[in-house]
Amino acid sequence: MHGFFDVVVGAALGALITLFRVVLGPTYDLWNITDGWFRPGLAVVLLGFAVRFHPEPADDCPCFDDSVAFLGVIMGIETGTWHRAQSETFQNSKELSISELYAFQQQHPPKMIARLVGGVIMVFAWRAVMKPSLLKTLPAVFRFVDHWGLMIPRRYFLQASDYNQVPSLRKDDNVLPSASDIPSMLFSFRTPKRRRISVGPQSEADAREYLANRVQKRREGRLASSFRRKRTRQSQSTIDLGADVPSLSPKDSVEDPTSAIAANRKEVSASSLQVNWQNGDLLTPPASDAGASSDSGREDEKNDRKMFSSLEKPRTHYDVEVITKLVVYAGIGWLAVEGNPMLFELFGLV
């Protein structure tokens, strides 16, 4: 899915972000907590714009969902850090940083284990309560807002005006698994021989790329074959006519197959190979490029249908999932920096 250029740029971007955080992180944190609510509020607004203007993925991939989850965590951390710094308990404390508050040499193993287990339980409990609650109540709110023309639709997401309620969702979170999935995950780690080996296209994007490559290679082959026939006819004409044949000007020369193939590649666009899907129906492959009347065309169509029938059908996405994920993961960020520390203090686990 990713080429060498993607990996290099991604690694460079990660290194720059890490460097920025190491060098300027403490300065930014101090700037965020030493004023009123405007600074953390500004950060939340900017992150909200980042969610709204996130590029539309070409395929139904989890990249947008993952971005929303991480942006939500940052929102929770920004607001939680600021609010924690404004509390009287924090300002009167001698420990002015989390690293000092939870220094390893000052801790007892039972308290550390209790904080770890309690913190994880709080995260899963928060999501178990908020997620179904938001998915149940938000559709009505979205329909009310949609009535005034304020909805901003996204590709692959069904609008609230087109459904009444959100059914039980499957595989809707690629960042944090549900508590019920953890035992099966641990079992798969213990028994690696049960892991499935994937062969061939595994998604709509893989299948469409395969079809695009097939179309491109066939058209390039036809162009190259046509160029060779033209060259053969030109050479034969030159031999037959001898000196009577005038030299060809650049304008009359045979088209260079390299430029023709390059132009052909631009014609093989993703739009011509779109795969139709609706509400979990079977993926429908596009018509064969070899022609339905030919034997090769019928064979290609048969193989394409077999390939697409083996792909996992895409799950229907609902517009309320975006806000739900944003709120749930913002709460997880807030629990990490304020909610859980307050709970640990309350139970004497600090």
Coordinates of C-alpha atoms in Angstrom, one line a residue:
M1 CA 0.0 0.0 0.0
H2 CA 2.9 2.4 0.7
G3 CA 6.0 3.0 -1.4
F4 CA 9.5 3.9 -0.4
F5 CA 8.7 7.6 -0.7
D6 CA 5.8 7.3 1.7
V7 CA 7.9 5.6 4.3
V8 CA 10.8 8.1 4.1
V9 CA 8.5 11.2 4.2
G10 CA 6.5 9.6 7.1
A11 CA 9.7 8.9 9.1
A12 CA 11.0 12.4 8.5
L13 CA 7.7 14.0 9.5
G14 CA 7.6 11.9 12.7
A15 CA 11.2 12.9 13.5
L16 CA 10.3 16.6 13.1
I17 CA 7.3 16.4 15.3
T18 CA 9.3 14.5 17.9
L19 CA 12.0 17.2 17.8
F20 CA 9.4 19.9 18.1
R21 CA 7.9 18.3 21.1
V22 CA 11.2 17.7 22.9
V23 CA 12.5 21.2 22.3
L24 CA 9.4 23.3 22.5
G25 CA 7.0 21.1 24.4
P26 CA 7.6 22.5 27.9
T27 CA 7.4 26.0 26.5
Y28 CA 4.1 25.3 24.8
D29 CA 2.6 23.6 27.9
L30 CA 3.5 26.6 30.0
W31 CA 1.9 28.9 27.4
N32 CA -1.2 26.8 27.4
I33 CA -1.8 26.8 31.2
T34 CA -0.7 30.4 32.2
D35 CA -3.8 32.2 30.9
G36 CA -7.6 31.9 30.7
W37 CA -9.6 29.5 28.7
F38 CA -8.9 31.2 25.4
R39 CA -5.6 29.3 24.6
P40 CA -6.9 25.8 25.1
G41 CA -10.1 26.8 23.5
L42 CA -8.2 28.0 20.4
A43 CA -6.4 24.7 20.3
V44 CA -9.7 22.8 20.4
V45 CA -11.2 25.0 17.6
L46 CA -8.1 24.4 15.4
L47 CA -8.3 20.7 16.0
G48 CA -12.0 20.8 15.1
F49 CA -11.1 22.5 11.8
A50 CA -8.5 19.7 11.2
V51 CA -11.3 17.1 11.5
R52 CA -13.6 19.1 9.2
F53 CA -11.0 19.7 6.5
H54 CA -9.3 16.3 6.6
P55 CA -8.7 15.1 3.0
E56 CA -11.3 12.7 1.7
P57 CA -9.7 9.3 1.3
A58 CA -9.9 7.8 -2.2
D59 CA -11.1 4.5 -0.7
D60 CA -13.1 3.4 2.3
C61 CA -10.0 3.2 4.6
P62 CA -9.6 3.7 8.4
C63 CA -7.2 6.6 8.0
F64 CA -9.9 9.2 8.7
D65 CA -11.3 7.4 11.7
D66 CA -7.8 7.0 13.1
S67 CA -7.1 10.7 12.6
V68 CA -10.3 11.7 14.4
A69 CA -9.4 9.4 17.3
F70 CA -5.9 10.9 17.8
L71 CA -7.2 14.5 17.4
G72 CA -9.8 13.8 20.0
V73 CA -7.1 12.6 22.4
I74 CA -5.2 15.8 21.9
M75 CA -8.3 17.9 22.6
G76 CA -8.8 16.1 25.9
I77 CA -5.1 16.5 26.8
E78 CA -5.2 20.2 26.1
T79 CA -8.3 21.0 28.1
G80 CA -7.5 18.6 30.9
T81 CA -3.9 19.9 31.3
W82 CA -5.2 23.5 31.4
H83 CA -8.0 22.8 33.9
R84 CA -5.8 20.7 36.1
A85 CA -3.3 23.6 36.3
Q86 CA -6.1 26.0 37.4
S87 CA -7.2 23.8 40.3
E88 CA -6.3 25.0 43.8
T89 CA -4.9 21.5 44.7
F90 CA -2.4 21.6 41.9
Q91 CA -1.3 25.2 42.5
N92 CA -0.7 24.5 46.2
S93 CA 1.1 21.3 45.6
K94 CA 4.9 21.2 45.8
E95 CA 5.0 18.7 43.0
L96 CA 4.6 20.9 39.9
S97 CA 5.0 18.2 37.2
I98 CA 3.6 14.8 36.5
S99 CA 7.2 13.4 36.3
E100 CA 7.8 14.5 39.9
L101 CA 4.4 13.6 41.1
Y102 CA 4.9 10.0 39.9
A103 CA 8.6 9.6 40.3
F104 CA 9.5 5.9 40.3
Q105 CA 11.7 6.0 43.4
Q106 CA 8.8 7.5 45.4
Q107 CA 6.3 4.8 44.5
H108 CA 5.3 1.5 45.9
P109 CA 4.7 -1.4 43.5
P110 CA 1.1 -2.1 44.8
K111 CA 0.1 1.5 44.1
M112 CA 1.6 1.4 40.7
I113 CA -0.2 -1.7 39.8
A114 CA -3.5 -0.3 41.2
R115 CA -3.1 2.9 39.1
L116 CA -2.4 0.9 36.0
V117 CA -5.4 -1.4 36.4
G118 CA -7.7 1.3 37.6
G119 CA -6.7 3.6 34.8
V120 CA -7.4 1.0 32.1
I121 CA -10.7 0.1 33.7
M122 CA -11.8 3.8 33.7
V123 CA -10.9 4.1 30.0
F124 CA -13.0 1.1 29.0
A125 CA -15.8 2.1 31.3
W126 CA -15.9 5.6 29.8
R127 CA -16.1 4.2 26.3
A128 CA -18.7 1.6 27.2
V129 CA -21.0 4.2 28.6
M130 CA -20.5 7.2 26.2
K131 CA -20.3 5.4 22.9
P132 CA -23.8 3.7 22.8
S133 CA -25.3 6.8 24.5
L134 CA -24.0 9.1 21.8
L135 CA -24.9 6.8 18.9
K136 CA -28.4 6.6 20.2
T137 CA -29.0 10.4 20.9
L138 CA -27.0 12.1 18.2
P139 CA -29.0 11.0 15.1
A140 CA -31.9 13.1 16.2
V141 CA -29.6 16.1 16.8
F142 CA -28.0 15.7 13.4
R143 CA -31.4 15.5 11.7
F144 CA -32.4 18.8 13.5
V145 CA -29.2 20.5 12.3
D146 CA -29.6 19.1 8.8
H147 CA -33.1 20.7 8.6
W148 CA -31.3 24.1 8.7
G149 CA -28.8 23.1 6.1
L150 CA -25.8 23.0 8.5
M151 CA -24.6 19.4 7.8
I152 CA -21.3 18.8 6.1
P153 CA -21.4 15.4 4.4
R154 CA -18.4 13.2 4.0
R155 CA -17.8 10.5 1.5
Y156 CA -18.7 6.9 2.6
F157 CA -20.7 8.3 5.5
L158 CA -24.5 7.9 5.6
Q159 CA -26.3 11.1 6.6
A160 CA -28.7 11.1 9.5
S161 CA -31.6 12.0 7.3
D162 CA -31.2 8.6 5.5
Y163 CA -31.6 6.4 8.6
N164 CA -33.5 6.2 11.9
Q165 CA -31.0 4.6 14.3
V166 CA -27.5 3.3 14.3
P167 CA -27.4 -0.5 14.5
S168 CA -24.8 -2.5 16.4
L169 CA -21.5 -1.7 14.6
R170 CA -18.7 -4.2 13.7
K171 CA -15.0 -3.4 13.5
D172 CA -15.6 0.3 14.0
D173 CA -12.4 1.1 16.0
N174 CA -8.9 0.4 14.8
V175 CA -7.2 2.2 17.6
L176 CA -8.6 0.8 20.8
P177 CA -10.2 -2.6 20.8
S178 CA -13.4 -3.3 22.8
A179 CA -13.1 -5.2 26.0
S180 CA -14.8 -8.2 24.6
D181 CA -12.1 -8.5 21.8
I182 CA -9.2 -8.7 24.2
P183 CA -9.4 -12.4 25.1
S184 CA -9.5 -13.4 21.4
M185 CA -6.5 -11.1 20.7
L186 CA -4.5 -12.7 23.5
F187 CA -5.4 -16.1 22.2
S188 CA -4.2 -15.2 18.7
F189 CA -0.9 -14.1 20.2
R190 CA -0.5 -17.4 22.0
T191 CA -1.3 -19.4 18.9
P192 CA 0.3 -17.8 15.9
K193 CA -0.3 -20.8 13.7
R194 CA -4.0 -20.0 13.6
R195 CA -3.3 -16.6 11.9
R196 CA -4.7 -16.4 8.4
I197 CA -2.3 -16.0 5.4
S198 CA -3.7 -13.4 3.0
V199 CA -3.2 -14.0 -0.7
G200 CA -4.3 -11.7 -3.5
P201 CA -6.3 -8.4 -3.2
Q202 CA -7.6 -7.9 0.3
S203 CA -9.7 -4.7 -0.2
E204 CA -11.5 -2.6 -2.8
A205 CA -8.3 -0.5 -3.2
D206 CA -6.2 -3.6 -3.9
A207 CA -8.7 -4.9 -6.5
R208 CA -9.0 -1.5 -8.2
E209 CA -5.2 -1.1 -8.4
Y210 CA -5.0 -4.6 -10.0
L211 CA -7.6 -3.7 -12.6
A212 CA -5.9 -0.4 -13.4
N213 CA -2.6 -2.1 -13.9
R214 CA -4.2 -4.7 -16.2
V215 CA -5.8 -2.0 -18.3
Q216 CA -2.6 0.0 -18.5
K217 CA -0.5 -3.0 -19.6
R218 CA -2.9 -4.1 -22.3
R219 CA -3.2 -0.6 -23.7
E220 CA 0.5 -0.1 -23.7
G221 CA 0.9 -3.4 -25.5
R222 CA -1.6 -2.4 -28.2
L223 CA 0.2 0.9 -28.6
A224 CA 3.6 -0.7 -28.9
S225 CA 2.2 -3.3 -31.4
S226 CA 0.7 -0.5 -33.5
F227 CA 3.9 1.4 -33.5
R228 CA 5.9 -1.7 -34.7
R229 CA 3.4 -2.2 -37.6
K230 CA 3.7 1.4 -38.6
R231 CA 7.5 1.2 -38.6
T232 CA 7.4 -2.0 -40.6
R233 CA 5.1 -0.5 -43.3
Q234 CA 7.3 2.6 -43.4
S235 CA 10.5 0.5 -43.9
Q236 CA 8.8 -1.6 -46.6
S237 CA 7.6 1.5 -48.5
T238 CA 11.1 2.9 -48.4
I239 CA 12.6 -0.3 -49.8
D240 CA 10.0 -0.4 -52.6
L241 CA 10.2 3.2 -53.7
G242 CA 13.9 3.8 -53.2
A243 CA 15.1 7.3 -53.7
D244 CA 11.7 8.6 -54.8
V245 CA 10.5 8.7 -51.2
P246 CA 11.0 12.1 -49.6
S247 CA 12.3 12.3 -46.1
L248 CA 9.8 12.6 -43.4
S249 CA 9.6 15.9 -41.5
P250 CA 9.3 15.8 -37.7
K251 CA 5.7 16.7 -38.1
D252 CA 5.0 13.7 -40.3
S253 CA 7.1 11.2 -38.3
V254 CA 5.6 8.2 -36.6
E255 CA 4.4 8.9 -33.1
D256 CA 6.9 8.0 -30.4
P257 CA 5.5 5.1 -28.4
T258 CA 7.0 6.4 -25.2
S259 CA 4.9 9.6 -25.3
A260 CA 1.8 7.7 -26.4
I261 CA 2.1 5.3 -23.5
A262 CA 2.6 8.2 -21.1
A263 CA -0.5 9.9 -22.4
N264 CA -2.4 6.6 -22.1
R265 CA -1.5 6.3 -18.4
K266 CA -3.2 9.5 -17.7
E267 CA -6.4 8.2 -19.3
V268 CA -6.5 5.2 -17.0
S269 CA -8.0 7.1 -14.1
A270 CA -9.5 5.8 -10.9
S271 CA -12.9 7.1 -11.9
S272 CA -13.1 4.6 -14.8
L273 CA -12.5 1.8 -12.4
Q274 CA -14.9 2.7 -9.6
V275 CA -16.5 -0.1 -7.7
N276 CA -20.1 0.3 -6.7
W277 CA -21.2 -0.6 -3.2
Q278 CA -24.2 0.3 -1.1
N279 CA -25.2 -0.7 2.4
G280 CA -23.1 -3.7 2.6
D281 CA -24.1 -5.3 -0.7
L282 CA -21.6 -7.3 -2.7
L283 CA -18.8 -5.4 -4.4
T284 CA -19.5 -5.1 -8.1
P285 CA -16.5 -5.0 -10.4
P286 CA -16.4 -2.7 -13.5
A287 CA -16.9 -4.1 -17.0
S288 CA -13.9 -5.9 -18.4
D289 CA -11.5 -3.9 -20.5
A290 CA -11.0 -6.7 -23.0
G291 CA -14.6 -6.6 -24.3
A292 CA -17.5 -8.7 -23.2
S293 CA -17.9 -10.4 -26.5
S294 CA -14.4 -11.9 -26.7
D295 CA -13.4 -15.1 -24.9
S296 CA -10.8 -13.2 -22.9
G297 CA -13.3 -10.6 -21.9
R298 CA -15.7 -13.2 -20.6
E299 CA -12.9 -14.9 -18.7
D300 CA -11.8 -11.6 -17.2
E301 CA -15.3 -10.8 -16.1
K302 CA -15.7 -14.2 -14.5
N303 CA -12.4 -13.9 -12.7
D304 CA -13.2 -10.3 -11.6
R305 CA -16.5 -11.3 -10.1
K306 CA -14.8 -14.2 -8.2
M307 CA -12.1 -11.8 -6.9
F308 CA -14.6 -9.2 -5.7
S309 CA -16.9 -11.8 -4.2
S310 CA -14.1 -12.9 -1.9
L311 CA -13.4 -9.4 -0.6
E312 CA -14.9 -8.3 2.7
K313 CA -18.0 -6.2 2.2
P314 CA -17.5 -2.6 3.4
R315 CA -19.4 -1.6 6.5
T316 CA -21.9 1.2 6.4
H317 CA -20.5 4.3 8.1
Y318 CA -22.8 6.8 9.9
D319 CA -22.2 10.5 10.2
V320 CA -22.7 10.5 14.0
E321 CA -19.7 8.2 14.3
V322 CA -17.4 11.1 13.7
I323 CA -18.6 13.2 16.7
T324 CA -18.9 10.1 18.8
K325 CA -15.3 9.1 18.2
L326 CA -14.2 12.6 18.8
V327 CA -16.0 12.9 22.2
V328 CA -15.0 9.4 23.4
Y329 CA -11.3 9.9 22.6
A330 CA -11.3 13.4 24.0
G331 CA -12.6 11.9 27.2
I332 CA -9.8 9.3 27.2
G333 CA -7.2 12.1 26.9
W334 CA -8.9 14.0 29.7
L335 CA -8.9 10.9 31.9
A336 CA -5.2 10.5 31.3
V337 CA -4.1 14.0 32.5
E338 CA -6.9 15.0 35.0
G339 CA -9.6 12.5 35.6
N340 CA -7.6 9.5 36.7
P341 CA -5.0 11.5 38.7
M342 CA -7.8 13.1 40.7
L343 CA -9.3 9.6 41.3
F344 CA -5.9 8.3 42.4
E345 CA -5.5 11.1 44.9
L346 CA -9.0 10.4 46.2
F347 CA -8.2 6.8 46.9
G348 CA -4.6 7.5 48.2
L349 CA -2.8 5.9 45.3
V350 CA -0.4 8.8 44.6

